[in-house]
XYZ file of C-alpha atoms in Angstrom:
452
model
C 150.974 16.682 81.818
C 151.920 20.143 82.399
C 155.410 21.663 83.526
C 154.454 21.723 87.099
C 151.725 18.820 87.693
C 150.249 15.714 86.607
C 146.709 16.173 85.406
C 145.634 12.838 85.743
C 143.562 10.723 83.330
C 140.647 11.926 81.099
C 138.140 10.109 79.119
C 135.060 10.962 77.047
C 132.345 8.565 75.286
C 132.246 8.315 71.483
C 128.803 8.243 69.791
C 127.850 4.673 68.522
C 128.599 3.732 65.060
C 126.232 4.932 62.495
C 123.742 2.320 60.813
C 121.023 2.371 58.284
C 117.883 4.287 59.735
C 119.997 5.081 62.809
C 118.027 6.873 65.280
C 120.899 7.884 67.548
C 120.789 11.283 68.680
C 123.747 13.725 69.326
C 124.455 17.298 70.444
C 127.243 19.542 69.763
C 128.400 22.870 71.272
C 129.641 25.305 68.778
C 131.882 28.536 69.526
C 134.124 30.986 68.057
C 136.417 33.862 68.990
C 136.956 32.896 72.618
C 139.759 34.915 74.565
C 141.686 33.485 77.265
C 140.196 36.230 79.581
C 136.633 35.626 78.546
C 134.259 35.820 81.500
C 132.212 33.144 79.281
C 134.759 30.340 80.041
C 133.461 29.186 83.526
C 129.939 28.845 81.931
C 131.108 26.951 78.887
C 133.099 24.698 81.166
C 130.075 24.243 82.951
C 127.822 23.359 80.132
C 130.339 21.123 78.560
C 130.676 18.969 81.689
C 126.761 18.385 81.865
C 126.515 14.648 82.328
C 127.968 13.519 78.780
C 125.435 15.544 76.911
C 127.796 16.801 74.154
C 129.571 14.570 71.639
C 131.798 17.392 70.533
C 132.797 21.012 70.922
C 132.948 22.885 67.711
C 135.487 25.927 67.508
C 135.285 27.868 64.350
C 138.625 29.627 64.785
C 140.198 32.662 66.624
C 141.166 30.251 69.579
C 142.378 32.240 72.797
C 142.869 35.461 70.663
C 145.749 34.456 70.202
C 147.426 31.543 71.218
C 151.054 33.039 70.343
C 150.571 35.994 72.610
C 153.381 36.235 75.298
C 155.491 33.717 73.542
C 152.898 31.270 73.845
C 152.004 31.501 77.422
C 148.495 32.836 76.671
C 147.812 29.479 75.171
C 149.032 27.727 78.087
C 146.634 29.634 80.145
C 143.724 29.043 77.736
C 144.101 25.477 77.658
C 144.587 25.136 81.395
C 141.256 27.036 82.191
C 139.423 24.819 79.487
C 140.940 21.634 80.404
C 137.866 20.437 82.467
C 135.797 20.825 79.374
C 138.262 19.470 76.762
C 139.164 16.494 79.107
C 135.650 15.232 78.739
C 134.351 16.478 75.256
C 136.514 16.121 72.014
C 137.693 19.523 70.994
C 137.267 20.040 67.132
C 138.690 23.220 65.611
C 139.106 24.920 62.270
C 141.772 27.812 61.996
C 140.900 31.441 61.972
C 143.018 34.625 61.253
C 144.051 34.625 64.881
C 146.025 31.506 64.278
C 147.870 32.543 61.282
C 150.994 33.994 62.956
C 152.859 35.099 59.753
C 151.678 31.990 57.631
C 153.378 29.797 60.266
C 150.469 28.550 62.264
C 153.176 27.321 64.685
C 150.844 27.169 68.015
C 147.782 25.766 66.099
C 149.820 23.132 64.392
C 151.768 21.938 67.286
C 149.236 22.357 70.151
C 146.202 20.624 68.465
C 145.636 17.135 67.106
C 142.552 16.590 64.745
C 141.197 13.390 62.952
C 142.899 12.229 59.728
C 145.730 14.588 60.451
C 149.481 14.014 61.357
C 150.833 15.467 64.358
C 152.169 18.186 64.300
C 149.367 19.456 61.792
C 150.642 20.295 58.430
C 150.100 23.318 56.363
C 148.703 21.251 53.472
C 146.312 19.310 55.762
C 144.550 21.848 58.157
C 141.077 20.232 57.296
C 139.584 16.925 58.215
C 136.390 15.160 58.414
C 134.940 12.520 60.655
C 131.730 10.553 61.174
C 130.057 11.275 64.640
C 126.739 9.159 64.891
C 124.366 10.452 61.942
C 126.715 13.568 61.165
C 129.618 13.779 58.422
C 131.465 16.528 60.111
C 133.946 18.600 57.930
C 136.327 21.231 59.153
C 137.676 23.539 56.715
C 139.902 26.377 56.312
C 139.218 29.807 54.872
C 142.599 31.003 55.447
C 143.967 29.089 52.552
C 142.610 31.691 50.346
C 144.784 34.535 51.822
C 147.910 32.745 53.143
C 150.925 30.999 51.734
C 150.206 32.720 48.366
C 147.031 30.605 48.071
C 149.211 27.536 47.016
C 147.150 25.273 49.463
C 143.550 26.376 48.292
C 143.701 23.828 45.403
C 144.720 21.026 47.685
C 141.757 21.726 50.025
C 139.522 22.179 46.960
C 140.261 18.594 45.636
C 140.081 17.169 49.137
C 136.781 18.779 49.988
C 135.492 17.377 46.526
C 136.645 14.058 47.147
C 135.555 13.846 50.770
C 131.868 14.873 49.923
C 131.534 12.455 47.083
C 132.204 9.769 49.390
C 129.973 11.339 51.879
C 127.302 11.280 49.697
C 127.629 7.533 48.836
C 127.212 6.703 52.454
C 124.139 9.179 53.450
C 121.595 6.152 53.825
C 123.859 5.533 57.115
C 125.291 9.165 57.726
C 122.569 11.565 56.533
C 123.652 14.940 57.824
C 126.688 16.998 56.402
C 127.675 19.709 58.724
C 130.876 22.013 57.792
C 132.385 24.334 59.875
C 134.917 26.919 59.168
C 136.057 30.613 60.237
C 135.218 33.326 57.743
C 131.591 33.474 56.378
C 130.509 33.237 52.894
C 127.786 35.675 53.585
C 126.971 38.137 56.211
C 125.018 41.520 56.653
C 127.199 43.107 59.272
C 128.356 46.610 57.883
C 132.029 46.611 58.807
C 133.710 47.562 55.451
C 136.888 45.285 56.275
C 134.687 42.045 56.019
C 134.390 40.256 52.611
C 131.380 38.311 53.553
C 129.145 41.519 53.125
C 130.185 42.120 49.472
C 129.007 40.792 46.185
C 132.013 38.590 45.842
C 134.881 37.075 47.767
C 137.523 34.558 47.749
C 135.640 32.162 50.082
C 132.292 32.406 48.259
C 134.065 31.637 44.856
C 136.222 28.846 46.624
C 133.485 27.096 48.627
C 129.864 27.961 47.775
C 129.478 25.848 44.750
C 130.890 22.734 46.249
C 128.710 22.918 49.328
C 125.845 23.558 47.275
C 126.206 20.928 44.556
C 127.119 18.237 47.075
C 124.214 19.024 49.432
C 125.783 20.345 52.753
C 122.995 20.765 54.973
C 124.344 23.072 57.553
C 127.453 25.426 57.526
C 128.698 27.020 60.473
C 131.114 30.154 60.358
C 132.066 33.107 62.428
C 133.470 36.792 62.304
C 132.943 36.905 66.272
C 130.710 40.227 66.341
C 127.286 38.963 65.535
C 125.147 35.868 65.076
C 123.368 35.660 61.884
C 121.089 32.777 60.539
C 120.046 32.324 56.888
C 117.238 30.712 55.160
C 118.228 28.160 52.866
C 120.263 29.898 50.269
C 122.370 29.946 47.360
C 124.179 32.926 45.536
C 122.819 35.610 47.757
C 119.143 34.355 47.211
C 116.795 32.596 49.918
C 115.393 29.482 47.903
C 112.531 29.446 50.568
C 111.290 31.222 53.781
C 111.204 27.863 55.662
C 113.308 25.057 56.807
C 111.295 21.965 55.619
C 113.036 19.988 53.084
C 115.292 22.819 52.228
C 116.853 22.786 48.578
C 119.940 24.636 49.670
C 122.407 24.790 52.751
C 121.499 26.649 55.950
C 124.242 29.010 56.920
C 124.849 30.064 60.618
C 127.208 32.791 61.579
C 127.959 31.865 65.047
C 128.142 34.869 67.528
C 131.530 35.169 69.333
C 132.054 34.023 72.922
C 133.699 37.333 73.767
C 132.469 40.822 74.092
C 134.347 43.051 71.397
C 134.118 46.737 70.941
C 131.918 47.303 68.058
C 132.047 50.213 65.230
C 129.365 48.974 63.296
C 125.915 47.498 63.410
C 122.812 46.537 61.634
C 121.643 49.772 60.440
C 120.260 48.876 56.967
C 117.420 46.692 56.249
C 118.357 42.918 56.071
C 118.792 41.181 52.912
C 116.330 38.596 51.903
C 118.233 35.630 52.784
C 118.707 36.637 56.674
C 116.161 35.081 58.833
C 117.604 36.218 62.285
C 120.663 38.269 63.371
C 121.910 39.712 66.638
C 124.972 41.796 67.538
C 126.955 40.245 70.530
C 127.988 43.655 72.019
C 125.694 42.921 75.188
C 125.171 39.110 74.484
C 128.357 37.091 73.996
C 126.861 33.640 73.109
C 127.476 30.090 71.793
C 125.625 27.652 70.118
C 123.961 24.045 70.544
C 123.527 21.968 67.312
C 121.284 18.915 68.123
C 120.662 16.282 65.783
C 117.424 14.091 66.857
C 117.528 11.606 64.071
C 117.957 11.307 60.145
C 115.249 13.937 59.310
C 115.158 16.541 62.371
C 117.967 18.816 63.566
C 117.598 21.991 65.941
C 119.759 24.631 66.590
C 119.970 27.103 69.601
C 122.027 30.324 70.211
C 122.353 30.718 73.981
C 123.539 33.696 76.040
C 126.686 33.005 77.919
C 125.350 35.541 80.887
C 122.279 33.765 81.966
C 121.815 30.718 79.491
C 118.793 32.124 77.932
C 117.851 31.134 74.322
C 118.511 34.205 71.941
C 117.264 32.121 68.919
C 116.255 28.575 67.900
C 114.970 26.883 64.921
C 114.546 23.282 63.390
C 115.031 21.873 60.168
C 113.238 18.862 58.697
C 115.041 17.230 55.716
C 113.481 14.142 54.664
C 115.835 13.308 51.594
C 119.707 14.425 52.015
C 121.914 14.762 49.087
C 122.793 17.110 46.322
C 121.076 20.489 45.492
C 120.409 21.583 42.068
C 118.572 24.704 40.652
C 116.544 22.453 38.593
C 114.675 21.671 41.797
C 113.811 25.291 42.121
C 111.022 27.546 40.928
C 111.767 29.458 37.676
C 111.675 32.923 39.303
C 114.058 31.618 41.845
C 116.245 30.294 39.371
C 116.129 33.409 37.619
C 117.256 35.358 40.504
C 119.959 33.238 41.169
C 121.207 33.432 37.473
C 120.999 37.382 37.735
C 123.226 37.354 40.924
C 125.900 34.892 39.025
C 125.919 37.512 36.185
C 125.961 40.432 38.302
C 129.201 38.708 40.017
C 130.781 38.242 36.810
C 130.020 34.500 36.599
C 128.162 32.337 33.911
C 124.894 30.589 35.047
C 125.065 26.963 35.287
C 128.921 26.768 35.413
C 130.034 25.536 38.943
C 133.460 26.074 40.517
C 133.891 22.400 41.293
C 136.511 21.120 38.801
C 139.185 19.164 40.726
C 142.186 21.289 40.291
C 144.977 19.050 38.676
C 142.512 16.944 37.017
C 140.400 19.293 34.915
C 139.039 18.257 31.657
C 140.978 20.123 28.976
C 138.663 19.081 26.173
C 135.607 20.426 27.775
C 137.378 23.698 28.769
C 138.030 24.194 25.140
C 134.762 23.424 24.088
C 133.575 25.917 26.206
C 135.931 28.523 24.864
C 134.716 27.576 21.326
C 131.118 28.710 22.590
C 132.140 32.172 22.393
C 132.570 34.809 19.459
C 134.536 34.526 16.227
C 137.433 36.496 17.979
C 137.919 33.702 20.640
C 137.751 31.239 17.856
C 140.438 32.817 15.612
C 142.721 33.219 18.658
C 142.435 29.536 19.473
C 143.027 28.457 15.792
C 146.172 30.771 15.539
C 147.536 29.201 18.694
C 146.806 25.717 17.738
C 148.383 26.129 14.074
C 151.623 27.931 15.751
C 152.029 25.129 18.180
C 151.809 22.356 15.448
C 154.341 24.412 13.310
C 156.693 24.508 16.431
C 156.388 20.762 17.155
C 157.446 19.836 13.420
C 160.336 22.218 13.466
C 161.498 20.639 16.695
C 161.267 17.073 15.058
C 163.203 18.202 12.000
C 166.048 19.562 14.380
C 166.371 16.426 16.199
C 166.557 14.379 13.398
C 169.238 16.248 11.802
C 171.275 16.307 15.044
C 170.951 12.502 15.315
C 172.306 12.145 11.887
C 175.504 14.174 12.750
C 176.225 12.276 15.950
C 179.301 10.363 16.084
C 178.976 6.775 17.241
C 180.336 5.651 20.268
C 180.787 2.566 22.092
C 179.520 1.952 25.622
C 180.782 -0.381 28.415
C 178.869 -3.790 28.227
C 180.447 -5.175 31.381
C 183.288 -4.674 33.649
C 184.947 -7.684 35.092
C 188.555 -8.924 35.906
C 188.246 -11.725 33.527
C 189.165 -10.216 30.444
C 188.092 -13.170 28.455
C 184.780 -11.977 28.525
C 183.399 -9.307 26.130
C 184.513 -6.000 27.322
C 182.481 -3.669 25.115
C 180.497 -3.735 21.995
C 179.201 -1.477 19.427
C 176.237 0.494 20.437
C 173.034 -0.771 18.666
C 171.480 0.505 15.579
C 174.821 2.567 14.623
C 177.074 2.852 11.479
C 180.192 1.140 11.444
C 182.334 4.034 12.568
C 184.178 2.517 15.370
C 186.205 5.848 16.737
C 185.649 6.465 20.269
C 187.359 8.699 23.077
C 187.919 7.895 26.565
C 189.953 9.247 29.585
C 192.559 6.617 30.207
C 194.602 8.416 33.188
C 193.012 6.271 35.778
C 193.237 2.962 33.846
C 195.164 -0.041 34.838
C 198.037 -1.164 32.546
C 196.159 -4.410 31.454
C 193.023 -2.372 30.619
C 194.925 -0.072 28.565
C 196.488 -2.708 26.495
C 193.177 -4.576 25.863
C 191.636 -1.177 24.760
C 194.502 -0.222 22.337
C 194.406 -3.820 20.906
C 192.805 -4.110 17.441
C 189.307 -5.493 17.256
């Protein structure tokens, strides 16, 4: 209900519960960087209302661009304009930089309600997952690597690993894993302010190994100024030039739904992992992800202006599950290992340890594989630690010997016939003790001053 009028009752139909070998079909709209004034909104509303065609609208961040403008009135206008769409199709979001608002996310936390989240949404849980038909859908945050001093990145890291472990155990019923967030891991757009076109980034380091190891099929992202589709890829390397039984995730950078003024374009040759790329300077667009069954998915990028399909491709995956470089050809594996080395990493070492539950023994073992200098440092450190512990033990024992024995109150009862105090256990026979009697009653004072 708004401040001026009651909207009425809205409803939508949820997909059927997944079953083994389910043949249920679903379709989702994918969009990003949608401003309140975008001319694409009427087309989007019309598309969303097409006879219950869509099971969800996935928004990969930068909502209303942005919601806090004009004291939040911009967000009011945004949701009012899109109400006919959101009232019929579940609106699923992931936060982008436009939602940050000085690390507060005030409008994002209070205006939206997502699965598995409290309301208002909290900063330590701006991510969630939900099963929609044959799809395990994951919304994650890329802002956690840059906001709140990064303290929530480890929380999302642990949650994501646990969530994907459970999802993999259920892939017979829910085969597809689709994840969506804002900042891309990879892009070829030449804006120097972007991190996705560089060799390393916090988002790559924090997410790529997790999604690869646990077998995410499709990852949806956006930076708003272009559409880019990858071949199945890992560590900047395309592991195949087709989508038949891919051995790595397929990354899609969804072109923005609003036309932005662009300073950069695709002037250099595309990297080997790029299958298709389109700037959105003249073609603001949205995506349609269609899951036919457990093995076939289709993606289309559609122009808002005339509804023409700008790009389309299909994925055929007969065996969903974890990916591993052991399944790749030796030359592809060698190329991946070289990329890892160039980025300062170690081949075969994945960033998937659960923070806070790391196996310290395995970490030390890994360090011992280094040179003699490393082993010497570890040995000296361990010896110093043992000596420090022994010194502390000796000091504690010495202090205990010198402690005066005290008596403790055993029971407080007005019946003075009962035992009022006793010697502390395991002490010498020294019965001296001190007590502040300023507040005591006269009978109590007499009792305490009596001989044992």
